Amino acid sequence: MKIDGIPYRSVWVDSANGWQVRIIDQTKLPWSFEILRLSSAAEVAHAIRSMQVRGAPLIGAAAAYGVALAMRADSSTEALEQVAAMLAATRPTAVNLRWAIERMLTRLRNTRAADRVAAAYAEAQAIADEDVEQNAAIGRHGLKLIEAHARPGRKVNVLTHCNAGWLATVDWGTALSPVYAAHDAGIEVHVWVDETRPRNQGASLTAFELGKHGVAHTVIADNAGGHLMQHGEVDLCIVGADRVTAAGDAANKIGTYLKALAARDNDVPFWVAMPSSTIDWRLRDGVADIPIEQRAATELTTVTGRAMDGSVTTVRVVPSGSGAANPAFDVTPARLLSGFITERGTCEASDAGLRSLFPEAATPH
Ligand code: MRU
C-alpha cells in the first residue's frame, strides 16, 4: 500500500544492507510516520510486546524475521530453540505467531547450522510474501460480498473493529482488503471505524490507512455500532481474527463479540476475514480454550493524543485509586458469524465449512 505515493509493506528487510529488519513504528501513528531498524531478535520481541508491530499476521512475519536475525548471531540448534521460545512468549492470543515460529523451526531444524542464516531469511521472506498473496485473495473473495450490497446512487456501509488493514498484516490487510478491492473497483464504499478502546487501533490506525488510500470513513465510539445497525446504517460488518478454532469460534480485539451480538439482533451480516495461518486446528471451544491476553491497566487509564499545541501527550482519564482491567481480546462464537473470508474463498463458520476449504488441515493434531 502507498503512503504519500510511496509503496510500503509493514515489515521488510533493509535493502541497503540486506539483513536488518525495518518496520513502521505503529505506536507513533497517526501523529508521525517513523521507520525503525531492528538488528536482533530481542529488538523484534520488544517491538511485538510494545505493539510497535501488531496485528496477528504481522507479528507472525516479524517473529520469522526475528529468528533470522538470531541465526546471524548464532546458528546453533540451541540458539534456534531458545529464540523460538522467547519470541513465542511475546503475545499469547494470535496463533499466527506460533504458526510462523513453528514453520521456521521445521525449516531450520532440517538445515545444517552453516546454511541456517540464508535459509532463515528465505523462509521469513516466503512467509511475508505468502501473507501478501493470501490477503490479496481475501480481498478478491470479499469484494463479492460488498458488491452484493451495491445499489446505484447508494454507498455500501461496512463496519469494522480494531485495525485489520495492511498495517496489521504484511500488506493489504484481512478485513480491509475487500474494502480496498471494492474501492479500487469503483464501488462507493464507506467504512464505520470503531475507535477500539483502549488502544484506539481503529481511530489511529484504521482511520490513517483508509485516509491514505482515499476510502470514505467515519470514526465512531465503540458503543455506536448497535444504534447504527438499528437504523439501517450498516450493510455488513467485516472484522479480522487473531485465532479461529476448528469449530469456527473467532478471537479478535475486545468488543468484537458485542458487535456480533448487535449484528445478529439486526440481521446484519457479520464476516470474519482471515488467512489460514489464523486457524488453530487443535482447538474447538474458543471461549474455553483460546488464551486471552491481559494487558497493562495503563492502556485503559490513560489516553494518548495530540494536544492543541501540536505535541503528542498522554493524559490520565480514570481517577487514580480506581482499579482497571484490560482483557485485550474476546471470542465470538461461530453461531454469531455469517462466515469466513479466506484466501481460498468464503465458507460457513463451522467444522464442515472450514474443512471444505482446507481438507488437508482438518485433522486436529
Ligand atoms: O492487539 P492488536 O492490535 O494486535 O489486535 C489486532 C486485532 O485484533 C486484529 O483485528 C487481528 O489481529 C486481525 S489482523 C489482520
Short mmCIF file of C-alpha atoms in Angstrom, two decimals, residues 60-345:
data_model
loop_
_atom_site.label_atom_id
_atom_site.label_comp_id
_atom_site.label_asym_id
_atom_site.label_seq_id
_atom_site.Cartn_x
_atom_site.Cartn_y
_atom_site.Cartn_z
CA GLY A 60 3.96 -13.80 12.79
CA ALA A 61 6.02 -12.38 9.92
CA ALA A 62 8.03 -10.12 12.25
CA ALA A 63 8.84 -13.07 14.52
CA ALA A 64 10.02 -15.07 11.50
CA TYR A 65 12.47 -12.27 10.68
CA GLY A 66 13.43 -12.25 14.38
CA VAL A 67 14.51 -15.88 14.05
CA ALA A 68 16.60 -14.93 11.01
CA LEU A 69 18.30 -12.12 12.96
CA ALA A 70 19.06 -14.56 15.78
CA MET A 71 20.62 -17.03 13.36
CA ARG A 72 23.04 -14.35 12.18
CA ALA A 73 24.35 -14.08 15.74
CA ASP A 74 24.39 -17.81 16.49
CA SER A 75 23.06 -20.51 14.18
CA SER A 76 23.38 -23.40 16.66
CA THR A 77 20.40 -25.63 17.38
CA GLU A 78 20.40 -24.43 20.99
CA ALA A 79 20.16 -20.78 19.89
CA LEU A 80 17.38 -21.69 17.46
CA GLU A 81 15.26 -23.37 20.13
CA GLN A 82 15.90 -20.51 22.56
CA VAL A 83 14.89 -17.72 20.20
CA ALA A 84 11.78 -19.62 19.16
CA ALA A 85 10.63 -19.92 22.79
CA MET A 86 11.49 -16.28 23.51
CA LEU A 87 9.53 -14.93 20.52
CA ALA A 88 6.56 -17.26 21.05
CA ALA A 89 6.14 -15.84 24.57
CA THR A 90 5.75 -12.23 23.41
CA ARG A 91 1.95 -12.28 22.90
CA PRO A 92 -0.42 -15.16 23.69
CA THR A 93 -3.61 -14.83 21.64
CA ALA A 94 -2.69 -14.53 17.94
CA VAL A 95 -1.89 -18.04 16.75
CA ASN A 96 -0.15 -16.69 13.63
CA LEU A 97 2.83 -16.01 15.90
CA ARG A 98 3.17 -19.65 16.91
CA TRP A 99 2.39 -20.79 13.35
CA ALA A 100 5.21 -18.70 11.85
CA ILE A 101 7.73 -19.73 14.52
CA GLU A 102 6.85 -23.42 14.09
CA ARG A 103 7.29 -23.05 10.33
CA MET A 104 10.72 -21.50 10.87
CA LEU A 105 11.66 -24.31 13.28
CA THR A 106 10.58 -27.01 10.83
CA ARG A 107 12.67 -25.47 8.06
CA LEU A 108 15.74 -24.76 10.20
CA ARG A 109 15.84 -27.95 12.23
CA ASN A 110 16.24 -29.70 8.89
CA THR A 111 19.03 -27.37 7.73
CA ARG A 112 22.75 -27.60 8.61
CA ALA A 113 23.86 -24.86 11.03
CA ALA A 114 26.16 -23.40 8.37
CA ASP A 115 23.24 -22.87 5.99
CA ARG A 116 20.74 -21.61 8.54
CA VAL A 117 21.14 -17.86 8.06
CA ALA A 118 20.31 -17.96 4.36
CA ALA A 119 17.53 -20.50 4.92
CA ALA A 120 16.02 -18.39 7.73
CA TYR A 121 15.89 -15.21 5.65
CA ALA A 122 14.43 -17.16 2.72
CA GLU A 123 11.72 -18.74 4.88
CA ALA A 124 10.83 -15.43 6.58
CA GLN A 125 10.59 -13.81 3.15
CA ALA A 126 8.34 -16.65 1.95
CA ILE A 127 6.06 -16.18 4.98
CA ALA A 128 5.82 -12.44 4.26
CA ASP A 129 5.25 -12.92 0.52
CA GLU A 130 2.58 -15.57 1.08
CA ASP A 131 0.80 -13.29 3.55
CA VAL A 132 0.62 -10.58 0.89
CA GLU A 133 -0.75 -13.03 -1.72
CA GLN A 134 -3.28 -14.51 0.70
CA ASN A 135 -4.56 -11.12 1.78
CA ALA A 136 -4.93 -10.02 -1.84
CA ALA A 137 -7.01 -13.18 -2.43
CA ILE A 138 -9.12 -12.38 0.65
CA GLY A 139 -9.77 -9.01 -0.99
CA ARG A 140 -10.96 -10.62 -4.23
CA HIS A 141 -13.30 -13.02 -2.41
CA GLY A 142 -14.62 -10.40 0.00
CA LEU A 143 -15.22 -7.95 -2.82
CA LYS A 144 -18.14 -10.11 -3.98
CA LEU A 145 -19.81 -9.75 -0.57
CA ILE A 146 -19.52 -5.96 -0.71
CA GLU A 147 -20.65 -5.91 -4.35
CA ALA A 148 -23.82 -7.77 -3.37
CA HIS A 149 -24.89 -4.73 -1.31
CA ALA A 150 -24.08 -2.14 -4.00
CA ARG A 151 -27.09 -0.22 -5.37
CA PRO A 152 -26.93 2.67 -7.85
CA GLY A 153 -26.64 6.02 -6.11
CA ARG A 154 -26.12 4.50 -2.68
CA LYS A 155 -22.88 3.74 -0.85
CA VAL A 156 -22.18 0.42 0.85
CA ASN A 157 -21.63 0.87 4.58
CA VAL A 158 -19.15 -1.52 6.17
CA LEU A 159 -18.46 -1.53 9.92
CA THR A 160 -15.08 -2.74 11.16
CA HIS A 161 -13.46 -3.10 14.57
CA CYS A 162 -9.82 -2.53 15.55
CA ASN A 163 -7.29 -2.49 12.73
CA ALA A 164 -7.26 -5.45 10.38
CA GLY A 165 -5.85 -3.47 7.50
CA TRP A 166 -2.47 -3.51 5.82
CA LEU A 167 -0.78 -2.28 8.99
CA ALA A 168 -1.91 -5.48 10.76
CA THR A 169 -0.55 -7.74 8.03
CA VAL A 170 2.41 -7.56 5.66
CA ASP A 171 0.20 -5.86 3.07
CA TRP A 172 -3.48 -5.37 2.07
CA GLY A 173 -4.96 -6.45 5.40
CA THR A 174 -7.64 -9.00 6.08
CA ALA A 175 -10.92 -7.22 6.92
CA LEU A 176 -9.90 -4.12 4.96
CA SER A 177 -8.62 -5.98 1.91
CA PRO A 178 -12.17 -6.41 0.50
CA VAL A 179 -12.81 -2.73 1.24
CA TYR A 180 -9.73 -1.68 -0.76
CA ALA A 181 -10.71 -4.09 -3.56
CA ALA A 182 -14.22 -2.60 -3.67
CA HIS A 183 -12.94 0.97 -3.59
CA ASP A 184 -10.42 0.22 -6.36
CA ALA A 185 -13.20 -1.43 -8.40
CA GLY A 186 -15.19 1.80 -8.29
CA ILE A 187 -17.80 0.71 -5.74
CA GLU A 188 -18.82 3.53 -3.45
CA VAL A 189 -17.87 2.17 -0.06
CA HIS A 190 -17.89 3.88 3.32
CA VAL A 191 -16.43 2.42 6.50
CA TRP A 192 -17.68 2.93 10.04
CA VAL A 193 -14.47 2.70 12.06
CA ASP A 194 -14.88 1.61 15.70
CA GLU A 195 -12.40 3.69 17.72
CA THR A 196 -11.44 0.46 19.56
CA ARG A 197 -10.60 1.45 23.08
CA PRO A 198 -8.41 1.06 24.99
CA ARG A 199 -5.56 1.42 22.45
CA ASN A 200 -7.65 3.07 19.74
CA GLN A 201 -6.33 0.99 16.82
CA GLY A 202 -9.44 1.98 14.85
CA ALA A 203 -9.23 5.72 15.47
CA SER A 204 -5.46 5.87 14.96
CA LEU A 205 -4.50 3.10 12.51
CA THR A 206 -7.61 2.15 10.51
CA ALA A 207 -8.58 5.78 10.00
CA PHE A 208 -4.97 6.57 9.00
CA GLU A 209 -4.69 3.87 6.37
CA LEU A 210 -8.19 4.33 4.92
CA GLY A 211 -7.48 8.04 4.66
CA LYS A 212 -4.16 7.45 2.88
CA HIS A 213 -5.97 5.23 0.34
CA GLY A 214 -8.83 7.69 -0.13
CA VAL A 215 -11.57 5.45 1.28
CA ALA A 216 -14.52 7.33 2.82
CA HIS A 217 -14.74 6.56 6.53
CA THR A 218 -16.19 7.84 9.80
CA VAL A 219 -14.75 7.08 13.22
CA ILE A 220 -17.39 6.15 15.79
CA ALA A 221 -17.34 5.49 19.51
CA ASP A 222 -17.21 1.77 20.23
CA ASN A 223 -20.73 1.95 21.61
CA ALA A 224 -22.32 3.48 18.50
CA GLY A 225 -22.45 0.40 16.26
CA GLY A 226 -25.65 -1.09 17.67
CA HIS A 227 -27.52 2.18 17.20
CA LEU A 228 -26.30 2.50 13.58
CA MET A 229 -27.38 -1.07 12.84
CA GLN A 230 -30.86 -0.44 14.27
CA HIS A 231 -31.22 2.47 11.84
CA GLY A 232 -30.11 0.57 8.73
CA GLU A 233 -26.79 2.39 8.53
CA VAL A 234 -24.64 -0.75 8.36
CA ASP A 235 -24.86 -3.13 5.39
CA LEU A 236 -22.28 -5.59 6.67
CA CYS A 237 -19.58 -5.96 9.29
CA ILE A 238 -16.14 -7.31 8.43
CA VAL A 239 -13.55 -7.89 11.15
CA GLY A 240 -10.25 -9.74 11.41
CA ALA A 241 -9.25 -12.51 13.82
CA ASP A 242 -6.32 -13.48 16.00
CA ARG A 243 -7.26 -17.12 16.37
CA VAL A 244 -10.09 -19.22 14.92
CA THR A 245 -10.83 -22.69 16.27
CA ALA A 246 -11.51 -25.76 14.12
CA ALA A 247 -15.20 -25.32 15.02
CA GLY A 248 -15.24 -21.68 13.83
CA ASP A 249 -15.13 -19.67 17.08
CA ALA A 250 -13.14 -16.47 16.45
CA ALA A 251 -10.98 -14.45 18.85
CA ASN A 252 -10.50 -10.83 17.88
CA LYS A 253 -9.96 -7.46 19.55
CA ILE A 254 -12.04 -6.90 22.68
CA GLY A 255 -15.52 -5.65 21.76
CA THR A 256 -15.89 -7.74 18.61
CA TYR A 257 -18.31 -10.09 20.38
CA LEU A 258 -20.64 -7.24 21.36
CA LYS A 259 -20.74 -6.07 17.73
CA ALA A 260 -21.59 -9.57 16.58
CA LEU A 261 -24.48 -9.71 19.07
CA ALA A 262 -25.83 -6.39 17.80
CA ALA A 263 -25.41 -7.56 14.20
CA ARG A 264 -27.36 -10.74 14.87
CA ASP A 265 -30.19 -8.79 16.53
CA ASN A 266 -30.42 -6.54 13.47
CA ASP A 267 -29.89 -9.16 10.73
CA VAL A 268 -26.65 -7.50 9.65
CA PRO A 269 -24.14 -9.96 8.09
CA PHE A 270 -21.04 -10.38 10.26
CA TRP A 271 -17.98 -11.75 8.43
CA VAL A 272 -14.52 -12.64 9.73
CA ALA A 273 -11.68 -12.26 7.23
CA MET A 274 -8.53 -14.30 7.92
CA PRO A 275 -5.72 -16.20 6.25
CA SER A 276 -5.48 -19.91 7.09
CA SER A 277 -2.48 -19.19 9.38
CA THR A 278 -5.07 -17.81 11.85
CA ILE A 279 -6.81 -21.18 12.26
CA ASP A 280 -5.81 -23.21 15.30
CA TRP A 281 -6.84 -26.72 14.26
CA ARG A 282 -6.01 -28.03 17.74
CA LEU A 283 -8.79 -26.11 19.49
CA ARG A 284 -12.57 -26.38 19.29
CA ASP A 285 -14.20 -24.33 22.07
CA GLY A 286 -12.88 -20.80 21.65
CA VAL A 287 -14.40 -19.33 24.82
CA ALA A 288 -12.92 -22.07 26.99
CA ASP A 289 -9.62 -22.64 25.24
CA ILE A 290 -8.26 -19.54 23.46
CA PRO A 291 -5.78 -17.75 25.76
CA ILE A 292 -6.80 -14.12 26.19
CA GLU A 293 -4.04 -11.58 26.64
CA GLN A 294 -4.40 -9.34 29.69
CA ARG A 295 -2.60 -6.09 29.03
CA ALA A 296 -1.46 -3.27 31.31
CA ALA A 297 -4.16 -1.25 33.06
CA THR A 298 -2.43 1.96 31.96
CA GLU A 299 -3.68 1.32 28.41
CA LEU A 300 -7.16 1.91 29.82
CA THR A 301 -6.48 4.55 32.44
CA THR A 302 -4.63 6.82 30.01
CA VAL A 303 -5.21 8.19 26.52
CA THR A 304 -2.54 9.47 24.15
CA GLY A 305 -3.27 12.17 21.59
CA ARG A 306 -2.16 15.39 20.04
CA ALA A 307 -2.51 18.42 22.30
CA MET A 308 -3.67 21.77 20.97
CA ASP A 309 -0.03 22.98 20.92
CA GLY A 310 0.82 20.15 18.50
CA SER A 311 2.72 17.97 20.96
CA VAL A 312 1.77 14.32 21.47
CA THR A 313 0.81 13.79 25.05
CA THR A 314 -0.63 11.15 27.36
CA VAL A 315 -3.30 12.04 29.92
CA ARG A 316 -4.99 10.05 32.65
CA VAL A 317 -8.77 9.58 32.22
CA VAL A 318 -9.58 7.41 35.25
CA PRO A 319 -9.32 8.54 38.87
CA SER A 320 -6.07 7.31 40.43
CA GLY A 321 -7.26 4.80 43.03
CA SER A 322 -9.83 3.10 40.73
CA GLY A 323 -8.97 -0.39 39.57
CA ALA A 324 -8.86 -1.13 35.82
CA ALA A 325 -8.94 -4.44 33.92
CA ASN A 326 -7.76 -4.77 30.34
CA PRO A 327 -8.59 -8.06 28.58
CA ALA A 328 -7.31 -7.45 25.04
CA PHE A 329 -9.44 -9.94 23.08
CA ASP A 330 -12.80 -11.69 23.20
CA VAL A 331 -14.26 -14.70 21.44
CA THR A 332 -17.24 -14.57 19.11
CA PRO A 333 -18.90 -17.99 18.92
CA ALA A 334 -19.27 -19.47 15.43
CA ARG A 335 -23.08 -19.30 15.66
CA LEU A 336 -22.95 -15.48 15.51
CA LEU A 337 -20.81 -15.35 12.35
CA SER A 338 -22.07 -15.22 8.76
CA GLY A 339 -18.87 -16.97 7.76
CA PHE A 340 -15.18 -16.61 6.98
CA ILE A 341 -13.44 -14.88 4.09
CA THR A 342 -10.18 -16.74 3.47
CA GLU A 343 -7.57 -16.94 0.74
CA ARG A 344 -9.44 -19.90 -0.71
CA GLY A 345 -12.88 -18.31 -0.70
#
